[in-house]
Short mmCIF file of C-alpha atoms and ligand atoms in Angstrom, two decimals:
data_model
loop_
_atom_site.label_atom_id
_atom_site.label_comp_id
_atom_site.label_asym_id
_atom_site.label_seq_id
_atom_site.Cartn_x
_atom_site.Cartn_y
_atom_site.Cartn_z
CA UNK A 1 128.13 364.99 1.80
CA UNK A 2 126.76 368.20 0.81
CA UNK A 3 128.47 368.21 -2.73
CA UNK A 4 126.39 370.38 -5.33
CA UNK A 5 126.04 367.38 -7.64
CA UNK A 6 124.38 369.60 -10.47
CA UNK A 7 127.40 371.54 -11.11
CA UNK A 8 129.42 367.83 -10.53
CA UNK A 9 127.14 365.91 -12.99
CA UNK A 10 127.63 368.95 -15.66
CA UNK A 11 130.89 368.72 -15.66
CA UNK A 12 131.00 364.92 -15.55
CA UNK A 13 129.12 365.38 -18.82
CA UNK A 14 131.11 367.53 -19.96
CA UNK A 15 134.60 366.11 -19.10
CA UNK A 16 132.92 362.94 -21.33
CA UNK A 17 131.51 364.76 -24.34
CA UNK A 18 135.17 366.58 -24.35
CA UNK A 19 136.63 363.30 -24.07
CA UNK A 20 134.90 362.39 -26.32
CA UNK A 21 135.21 364.82 -29.25
CA UNK A 22 139.44 364.55 -28.36
CA UNK A 23 139.26 361.01 -29.59
CA UNK A 24 137.30 361.95 -32.36
CA UNK A 25 139.97 364.73 -33.56
CA UNK A 26 142.23 362.03 -32.64
CA UNK A 27 140.37 358.92 -34.95
CA UNK A 28 138.36 361.17 -37.49
CA UNK A 29 135.42 359.74 -36.73
CA UNK A 30 133.69 362.26 -34.32
CA UNK A 31 129.85 360.78 -34.85
CA UNK A 32 131.33 357.84 -33.08
CA UNK A 33 133.88 358.83 -31.14
CA UNK A 34 130.50 360.53 -28.90
CA UNK A 35 127.95 357.58 -29.28
CA UNK A 36 130.49 355.39 -27.98
CA UNK A 37 131.07 357.89 -24.76
CA UNK A 38 127.89 358.40 -24.04
CA UNK A 39 127.14 355.03 -24.51
CA UNK A 40 129.25 353.74 -22.37
CA UNK A 41 128.17 356.15 -20.17
CA UNK A 42 124.42 355.29 -20.23
CA UNK A 43 125.44 351.01 -19.74
CA UNK A 44 127.49 352.46 -15.93
CA UNK A 45 124.55 354.37 -15.06
CA UNK A 46 122.32 351.34 -15.45
CA UNK A 47 125.24 348.63 -13.78
CA UNK A 48 124.76 350.99 -10.85
CA UNK A 49 120.52 351.09 -10.75
CA UNK A 50 120.40 347.89 -11.47
CA UNK A 51 122.74 347.02 -8.01
CA UNK A 52 120.49 349.68 -6.64
CA UNK A 53 117.48 346.72 -7.22
CA UNK A 54 119.03 343.74 -6.76
CA UNK A 55 120.34 345.10 -3.35
CA UNK A 56 116.40 346.96 -2.37
CA UNK A 57 115.07 343.41 -3.22
CA UNK A 58 117.16 341.01 -1.40
CA UNK A 59 117.23 343.47 1.64
CA UNK A 60 117.74 341.88 5.11
CA UNK A 61 118.36 343.28 8.16
CA UNK A 62 121.07 344.86 9.18
CA UNK A 63 123.07 344.06 5.13
CA UNK A 64 125.01 347.65 3.91
CA UNK A 65 124.17 348.58 1.39
CA UNK A 66 126.83 347.53 -1.78
CA UNK A 67 129.90 350.42 -2.82
CA UNK A 68 128.57 353.20 -4.94
CA UNK A 69 130.76 356.02 -6.96
CA UNK A 70 129.70 359.48 -7.34
CA UNK A 71 125.85 360.40 -6.60
CA UNK A 72 124.33 356.43 -6.05
CA UNK A 73 126.80 356.27 -3.58
CA UNK A 74 124.64 359.24 -1.83
CA UNK A 75 121.71 357.15 -3.11
CA UNK A 76 122.42 354.10 -1.56
CA UNK A 77 124.01 355.91 2.07
CA UNK A 78 120.19 357.50 2.52
CA UNK A 79 117.99 354.86 1.59
CA UNK A 80 120.34 351.96 4.10
CA UNK A 81 120.21 355.52 7.01
CA UNK A 82 116.29 355.77 6.17
CA UNK A 83 116.19 351.80 6.64
CA UNK A 84 118.04 351.53 9.96
CA UNK A 85 115.74 354.69 11.17
CA UNK A 86 112.71 353.62 10.46
CA UNK A 87 113.73 349.85 11.80
CA UNK A 88 114.65 351.83 15.19
CA UNK A 89 110.98 353.70 14.84
CA UNK A 90 109.03 350.33 14.20
CA UNK A 91 111.63 348.21 16.77
CA UNK A 92 110.73 351.12 19.67
CA UNK A 93 106.42 351.15 18.59
CA UNK A 94 106.44 347.23 19.30
CA UNK A 95 108.05 347.28 22.31
CA UNK A 96 105.84 350.06 23.37
CA UNK A 97 102.92 347.84 21.90
CA UNK A 98 104.68 344.42 24.36
CA UNK A 99 104.14 346.58 27.15
CA UNK A 100 100.67 347.85 26.94
CA UNK A 101 99.88 343.78 25.64
CA UNK A 102 101.96 342.76 29.89
CA UNK A 103 100.43 344.70 31.42
CA UNK A 104 97.26 344.67 29.92
CA UNK A 105 97.33 340.59 30.22
CA UNK A 106 99.14 341.01 33.49
CA UNK A 107 95.75 342.77 34.78
CA UNK A 108 92.57 341.06 37.22
CA UNK A 109 89.83 342.33 35.10
CA UNK A 110 88.90 341.74 31.22
CA UNK A 111 89.83 343.63 28.81
CA UNK A 112 88.02 343.21 25.41
CA UNK A 113 88.34 344.86 22.45
CA UNK A 114 85.62 345.00 19.97
CA UNK A 115 85.22 345.98 16.69
CA UNK A 116 81.87 348.71 15.75
CA UNK A 117 79.22 346.00 15.51
CA UNK A 118 80.93 344.35 18.14
CA UNK A 119 82.92 341.32 17.17
CA UNK A 120 86.15 341.17 18.97
CA UNK A 121 89.55 341.95 17.57
CA UNK A 122 91.60 341.15 20.94
CA UNK A 123 91.38 340.12 24.38
CA UNK A 124 93.52 340.22 27.41
CA UNK A 125 93.66 336.12 30.27
CA UNK A 126 90.89 337.36 32.26
CA UNK A 127 88.68 337.81 29.80
CA UNK A 128 88.69 334.32 29.12
CA UNK A 129 88.43 333.30 33.05
CA UNK A 130 85.75 335.76 33.11
CA UNK A 131 83.56 334.91 30.46
CA UNK A 132 85.41 331.81 28.80
CA UNK A 133 86.52 333.22 25.67
CA UNK A 134 89.02 331.18 23.90
CA UNK A 135 92.13 331.55 21.56
CA UNK A 136 91.80 331.61 18.91
CA UNK A 137 88.28 330.05 18.03
CA UNK A 138 86.48 333.03 19.06
CA UNK A 139 88.47 336.45 17.12
CA UNK A 140 86.14 337.42 15.33
CA UNK A 141 82.88 335.98 16.13
CA UNK A 142 80.35 338.81 17.88
CA UNK A 143 80.10 339.20 21.53
CA UNK A 144 76.74 338.88 21.59
CA UNK A 145 76.94 335.36 20.84
CA UNK A 146 79.47 334.79 23.50
CA UNK A 147 77.28 336.22 26.70
CA UNK A 148 74.67 335.50 25.56
CA UNK A 149 72.37 336.58 28.07
CA UNK A 150 69.25 338.71 27.29
CA UNK A 151 69.49 341.33 28.65
CA UNK A 152 73.13 342.17 27.38
CA UNK A 153 72.12 341.30 24.38
CA UNK A 154 69.68 344.26 25.06
CA UNK A 155 71.72 346.04 26.27
CA UNK A 156 75.35 345.87 24.09
CA UNK A 157 72.03 346.40 21.00
CA UNK A 158 69.95 350.31 23.04
CA UNK A 159 74.19 351.53 22.55
CA UNK A 160 73.77 353.13 26.09
CA UNK A 161 76.65 353.21 27.76
CA UNK A 162 76.58 355.45 30.51
CA UNK A 163 75.46 353.20 33.10
CA UNK A 164 77.21 349.24 33.54
CA UNK A 165 75.87 346.15 33.31
CA UNK A 166 76.07 343.50 36.17
CA UNK A 167 75.17 339.64 35.13
CA UNK A 168 76.07 336.40 36.52
CA UNK A 169 79.40 335.14 33.92
CA UNK A 170 77.99 333.28 30.89
CA UNK A 171 81.25 330.67 32.88
CA UNK A 172 79.51 330.60 35.86
CA UNK A 173 76.63 331.19 37.70
CA UNK A 174 78.71 331.85 40.86
CA UNK A 175 80.47 334.12 39.82
CA UNK A 176 78.91 338.00 39.38
CA UNK A 177 80.67 340.40 36.17
CA UNK A 178 80.24 343.91 35.53
CA UNK A 179 80.44 345.26 31.83
CA UNK A 180 81.39 348.86 31.89
CA UNK A 181 82.14 349.49 27.62
CA UNK A 182 83.03 352.89 25.95
CA UNK A 183 83.17 353.82 22.26
CA UNK A 184 86.56 354.83 21.18
CA UNK A 185 87.51 355.28 17.26
CA UNK A 186 86.49 355.13 14.94
CA UNK A 187 82.92 353.94 16.73
CA UNK A 188 84.95 350.53 17.99
CA UNK A 189 84.32 349.60 21.06
CA UNK A 190 86.85 348.88 25.20
CA UNK A 191 84.86 346.41 27.23
CA UNK A 192 85.93 346.29 30.80
CA UNK A 193 84.36 343.14 32.75
CA UNK A 194 85.30 342.68 36.26
CA UNK A 195 84.73 340.47 38.45
CA UNK A 196 81.93 341.94 41.60
CA UNK A 197 81.94 338.36 43.32
CA UNK A 198 82.49 340.05 46.64
CA UNK A 199 80.63 343.13 46.35
CA UNK A 200 77.38 341.43 44.77
CA UNK A 201 78.14 339.27 48.50
CA UNK A 202 77.90 341.95 50.82
CA UNK A 203 75.20 343.44 48.94
CA UNK A 204 72.98 340.42 49.06
CA UNK A 205 74.00 340.47 52.83
CA UNK A 206 72.36 343.70 53.09
CA UNK A 207 68.79 342.88 51.44
CA UNK A 208 68.64 339.82 53.10
CA UNK A 209 69.09 341.49 56.73
CA UNK A 210 67.31 344.18 56.14
CA UNK A 211 63.83 341.28 54.52
CA UNK A 212 64.47 338.88 57.55
CA UNK A 213 64.87 341.92 60.65
CA UNK A 214 61.61 342.97 58.65
CA UNK A 215 59.84 339.69 59.06
CA UNK A 216 61.02 339.25 62.48
CA UNK A 217 59.40 342.63 63.63
CA UNK A 218 56.58 341.65 62.15
CA UNK A 219 55.04 339.31 64.93
CA UNK A 220 55.80 340.83 67.42
CA UNK A 221 54.75 344.17 66.02
CA UNK A 222 51.34 342.06 65.09
CA UNK A 223 51.11 340.80 68.72
CA UNK A 224 51.48 344.52 70.45
CA UNK A 225 49.01 346.12 67.97
CA UNK A 226 46.56 343.48 68.98
CA UNK A 227 46.81 343.92 72.46
CA UNK A 228 46.68 348.12 71.69
CA UNK A 229 43.40 346.90 70.52
CA UNK A 230 41.58 344.92 73.00
CA UNK A 231 42.74 347.83 75.33
CA UNK A 232 41.03 350.23 73.18
CA UNK A 233 38.11 348.47 72.94
CA UNK A 234 37.67 348.96 76.15
CA UNK A 235 38.70 352.27 76.55
CA UNK A 236 36.50 352.92 79.37
CA UNK A 237 37.92 349.62 81.80
CA UNK A 238 41.42 352.29 81.11
CA UNK A 239 42.75 354.79 83.19
CA UNK A 240 41.83 358.16 81.85
CA UNK A 241 45.60 358.85 82.06
CA UNK A 242 46.37 356.20 79.61
CA UNK A 243 44.23 356.28 76.97
CA UNK A 244 46.08 359.63 75.23
CA UNK A 245 49.66 356.90 75.29
CA UNK A 246 47.65 354.63 73.94
CA UNK A 247 46.23 356.44 71.73
CA UNK A 248 49.69 357.59 70.61
CA UNK A 249 51.01 353.94 70.47
CA UNK A 250 48.25 352.42 68.36
CA UNK A 251 49.19 355.26 66.14
CA UNK A 252 53.25 354.70 66.09
CA UNK A 253 52.66 350.10 65.78
CA UNK A 254 50.50 351.28 62.12
CA UNK A 255 53.18 353.80 61.35
CA UNK A 256 55.62 351.32 61.57
CA UNK A 257 54.02 348.40 60.23
CA UNK A 258 53.87 350.16 57.13
CA UNK A 259 56.81 350.94 57.62
CA UNK A 260 57.73 347.12 58.13
CA UNK A 261 56.21 346.89 54.29
CA UNK A 262 57.76 349.21 53.01
CA UNK A 263 61.11 347.71 53.32
CA UNK A 264 59.85 344.20 52.59
CA UNK A 265 58.48 344.55 49.48
CA UNK A 266 61.71 347.04 48.53
CA UNK A 267 63.00 343.55 49.25
CA UNK A 268 61.26 341.37 47.51
CA UNK A 269 61.56 344.04 44.53
CA UNK A 270 65.45 344.27 44.89
CA UNK A 271 65.40 339.91 44.53
CA UNK A 272 65.21 339.56 41.24
CA UNK A 273 65.19 342.05 38.13
CA UNK A 274 62.48 341.11 36.83
CA UNK A 275 58.38 340.85 37.67
CA UNK A 276 57.51 337.14 37.59
CA UNK A 277 53.66 337.87 36.27
CA UNK A 278 54.28 339.89 32.89
CA UNK A 279 50.60 340.02 32.25
CA UNK A 280 48.23 343.10 30.19
CA UNK A 281 47.98 345.22 32.80
CA UNK A 282 44.42 347.60 32.32
CA UNK A 283 46.45 350.41 33.41
CA UNK A 284 42.80 352.55 32.87
CA UNK A 285 41.38 350.72 35.68
CA UNK A 286 44.08 350.52 37.69
CA UNK A 287 44.55 354.29 38.05
CA UNK A 288 40.16 354.68 38.29
CA UNK A 289 40.08 352.85 41.24
CA UNK A 290 43.76 354.45 42.72
CA UNK A 291 41.87 357.70 42.11
CA UNK A 292 38.67 357.24 43.80
CA UNK A 293 40.89 354.92 46.90
CA UNK A 294 42.78 359.08 46.50
CA UNK A 295 39.32 360.77 46.84
CA UNK A 296 38.66 358.58 50.06
CA UNK A 297 42.29 360.38 51.83
CA UNK A 298 41.56 363.47 50.55
CA UNK A 299 38.07 362.76 52.69
CA UNK A 300 37.77 366.73 53.32
CA UNK A 301 40.66 368.18 52.39
CA UNK A 302 38.34 368.35 49.17
CA UNK A 303 41.07 367.02 46.26
CA UNK A 304 39.75 368.48 42.49
CA UNK A 305 42.00 364.60 41.10
CA UNK A 306 40.67 364.49 37.72
CA UNK A 307 41.76 361.42 35.27
CA UNK A 308 42.38 361.08 31.47
CA UNK A 309 43.65 357.54 30.76
CA UNK A 310 43.94 355.85 27.23
CA UNK A 311 41.90 352.40 27.61
CA UNK A 312 42.98 350.44 24.24
CA UNK A 313 46.68 351.03 25.92
CA UNK A 314 48.26 348.16 28.10
CA UNK A 315 51.57 347.86 30.11
CA UNK A 316 53.39 344.20 30.50
CA UNK A 317 54.24 343.63 34.33
CA UNK A 318 52.88 343.34 37.54
CA UNK A 319 49.74 344.69 38.41
CA UNK A 320 50.45 344.36 41.78
CA UNK A 321 54.09 346.01 41.45
CA UNK A 322 51.96 348.69 38.94
CA UNK A 323 49.19 349.75 42.35
CA UNK A 324 51.84 350.20 44.86
CA UNK A 325 53.71 352.08 42.13
CA UNK A 326 51.86 354.22 40.93
CA UNK A 327 49.63 355.06 44.52
CA UNK A 328 52.32 356.16 46.11
CA UNK A 329 52.68 358.82 43.42
CA UNK A 330 49.59 359.37 42.94
CA UNK A 331 48.75 359.84 47.29
CA UNK A 332 51.69 361.59 48.05
CA UNK A 333 49.77 364.09 45.46
CA UNK A 334 47.14 364.02 47.66
CA UNK A 335 49.54 363.93 50.80
CA UNK A 336 51.67 367.37 49.60
CA UNK A 337 48.96 369.27 47.88
CA UNK A 338 46.80 372.02 50.23
CA UNK A 339 43.09 371.21 50.40
CA UNK A 340 40.73 372.11 47.91
CA UNK A 341 44.45 371.14 45.37
CA UNK A 342 43.46 369.69 41.92
CA UNK A 343 45.27 366.78 40.91
CA UNK A 344 45.75 365.20 37.56
CA UNK A 345 46.33 361.92 35.92
CA UNK A 346 47.04 360.79 33.02
CA UNK A 347 47.92 357.94 31.20
CA UNK A 348 48.92 358.09 27.76
CA UNK A 349 51.05 356.69 24.42
CA UNK A 350 53.42 358.20 21.75
CA UNK A 351 56.33 357.31 19.35
CA UNK A 352 58.63 357.41 22.36
CA UNK A 353 56.72 354.87 24.29
CA UNK A 354 53.70 354.76 26.98
CA UNK A 355 53.82 357.40 29.73
CA UNK A 356 52.08 358.16 32.94
CA UNK A 357 52.15 361.57 34.92
CA UNK A 358 50.98 362.74 38.21
CA UNK A 359 50.59 366.41 38.31
CA UNK A 360 49.72 368.34 41.28
CA UNK A 361 49.07 371.85 42.11
CA UNK A 362 51.17 371.28 45.64
CA UNK A 363 54.19 373.54 47.05
CA UNK A 364 56.88 371.64 45.37
CA UNK A 365 59.92 370.92 45.80
CA UNK A 366 62.76 372.23 45.39
CA UNK A 367 65.41 371.83 42.82
CA UNK A 368 68.40 370.38 44.65
CA UNK A 369 66.04 367.85 46.59
CA UNK A 370 64.66 366.38 42.69
CA UNK A 371 68.11 364.20 41.82
CA UNK A 372 67.70 362.83 45.64
CA UNK A 373 64.55 362.40 45.78
CA UNK A 374 64.22 358.12 45.08
CA UNK A 375 66.58 357.65 47.93
CA UNK A 376 65.45 355.45 50.86
CA UNK A 377 64.21 357.48 53.68
CA UNK A 378 65.30 361.30 51.89
CA UNK A 379 62.99 363.56 52.77
CA UNK A 380 62.54 366.90 51.79
CA UNK A 381 61.90 368.61 55.14
CA UNK A 382 61.44 365.99 57.67
CA UNK A 383 58.77 367.98 59.81
CA UNK A 384 56.38 367.56 57.18
CA UNK A 385 57.34 363.65 56.83
CA UNK A 386 56.04 363.96 60.27
CA UNK A 387 52.58 365.45 59.72
CA UNK A 388 51.89 362.96 56.37
CA UNK A 389 53.51 359.88 58.22
CA UNK A 390 54.94 359.20 55.45
CA UNK A 391 58.00 356.55 55.27
CA UNK A 392 60.21 358.04 52.93
CA UNK A 393 60.31 354.75 50.84
CA UNK A 394 57.44 355.38 48.35
CA UNK A 395 59.61 357.19 45.56
CA UNK A 396 62.36 354.62 46.03
CA UNK A 397 59.96 351.25 45.70
CA UNK A 398 59.18 353.41 42.77
CA UNK A 399 61.79 353.83 41.56
CA UNK A 400 62.39 350.28 41.26
CA UNK A 401 58.79 348.95 40.15
CA UNK A 402 59.80 351.06 37.09
CA UNK A 403 63.40 349.55 36.52
CA UNK A 404 61.60 346.05 36.61
CA UNK A 405 59.15 347.31 33.65
CA UNK A 406 62.16 349.20 31.69
CA UNK A 407 60.72 352.37 32.30
CA UNK A 408 62.21 355.88 34.21
CA UNK A 409 60.88 358.41 36.55
CA UNK A 410 60.89 362.11 35.80
CA UNK A 411 60.00 364.84 38.67
CA UNK A 412 59.99 368.18 37.45
CA UNK A 413 58.66 370.63 40.01
CA UNK A 414 58.75 374.67 40.50
CA UNK A 415 58.48 375.84 43.98
CA UNK A 416 55.13 376.60 44.75
CA UNK A 417 52.92 375.73 41.54
CA UNK A 418 53.74 372.43 42.03
CA UNK A 419 54.79 369.14 40.86
CA UNK A 420 55.09 366.44 37.73
CA UNK A 421 56.30 363.29 38.42
CA UNK A 422 56.22 361.10 34.70
CA UNK A 423 56.81 357.35 34.39
CA UNK A 424 58.01 356.74 30.84
CA UNK A 425 58.13 353.60 29.93
CA UNK A 426 60.55 351.72 26.98
CA UNK A 427 58.25 351.24 23.47
CA UNK A 428 57.18 347.56 23.90
CA UNK A 429 56.46 347.47 27.37
CA UNK A 430 52.98 349.47 26.53
CA UNK A 431 50.31 348.15 23.92
CA UNK A 432 47.44 349.17 22.34
CA UNK A 433 44.30 346.25 22.49
P1 ADP B 501 57.37 359.54 52.07
O1 ADP B 501 56.94 358.49 52.98
O2 ADP B 501 57.60 360.36 52.95
O3 ADP B 501 56.29 360.49 50.96
P2 ADP B 501 58.30 359.07 49.69
O4 ADP B 501 59.51 358.72 48.90
O5 ADP B 501 57.13 359.03 48.90
O6 ADP B 501 58.20 359.56 50.57
O7 ADP B 501 59.22 360.83 49.26
C1 ADP B 501 59.97 361.75 49.24
C2 ADP B 501 59.83 363.38 49.42
O8 ADP B 501 59.60 363.79 48.31
C3 ADP B 501 58.72 363.17 51.03
O9 ADP B 501 59.09 363.08 51.82
C4 ADP B 501 58.53 364.35 50.33
O10 ADP B 501 59.21 365.33 51.11
C5 ADP B 501 58.76 364.25 48.60
N1 ADP B 501 57.40 364.49 47.83
C6 ADP B 501 56.92 363.09 47.18
N2 ADP B 501 55.69 363.75 46.16
C7 ADP B 501 56.18 364.81 46.76
C8 ADP B 501 54.94 366.32 46.24
N3 ADP B 501 53.46 365.38 45.05
N4 ADP B 501 54.96 366.88 46.04
C9 ADP B 501 55.96 367.65 46.95
N5 ADP B 501 56.51 367.08 47.15
C10 ADP B 501 56.83 365.61 47.51
#
């Protein structure tokens, strides 16, 4: 009904006043008649207001509003319609929430919602089987108290979730779970946890296979190397036609041995997340001996190798592993820098952590190769590698050693001018004596 309530009310008021005046004319008491008439109208309005108030207070779903007259009836109906509309919208929203909750509850992956401080807000059923969360006791608890692995704590506190994290489940050591955290809304966290035990087992089988094959191949190779050496020691007795072939066999045998050593080292590095020994390493002395070896490797190629190292700056970690990594970088610089070129090795610290850089004036590497350089057997130019005798595993070893020492490798290079390989270590890993 779209009436003009303004004029209706005005007419009604005029009617009441007119009636009162008529009554006043008949009785002679104008003022009393007006007071009584208007008072009655006010009382009626107040009664309607009271009915509306009582209905609103006792409002139950589906209970229709009381009957009202005129404008009051219209007000009652409008409020009722608004309430019904609101109820229907809420019902629809609840149905959507129920469906989302049902579907996430049915997921095999755990879905956990955390507030900005990492306290649990909501989780699905899989979170209970994968991480052992308990409903409702754990609600509001900090996730770091429930997943107590030190690496998880560090990962969560660091807040850099670009890479996922893989760990044993806190519930069962045989389960491997994969954590992926995304920030949403008001800095809250959505955490997805997946069971990757099967993939982890396959990966483990692959690593074990490589480690076993490398190990098994070592003995036959050592035997062959031994016989080749004996034969070449008595080179005068060997038929001259075979001499060159034997020398090449010895060369290839040595290459296979370095390849096996590198494969075994990689397998060892992959077997655990942290180095077994975590001692302070005097990187300056280590670099001094590596640069001396590099100078020997350079021989009459006459590279200019310089070293600037902060002698008070030490690094926590395994000296053997760090020696492998750093010597790979320095020896690569010798291998891939033309004769008389210069190589600069630096070791320093600033507020971002400790850094080691190996800069050469070699032929450089095209930008398209840089992201793939640390892949196993990745080579920029296979013909170049054949002449340098590299295994193609050096930078993969560097990457793994750095990962275990909370470090990362940065490579910058300009073709024709040279390359710089920089190892950045997290603050705290390097420290001053
Ligand atoms: P390799 O045993 O072949 O040296 P690495 O893993 O150590 O294997 O290096 C991978 C590839 O990266 C090398 O084959 C080479 O092409 C390139 N490379 C590594 N270091 C340098 C460098 N200092 N200058 C130019 N190229 C380099």
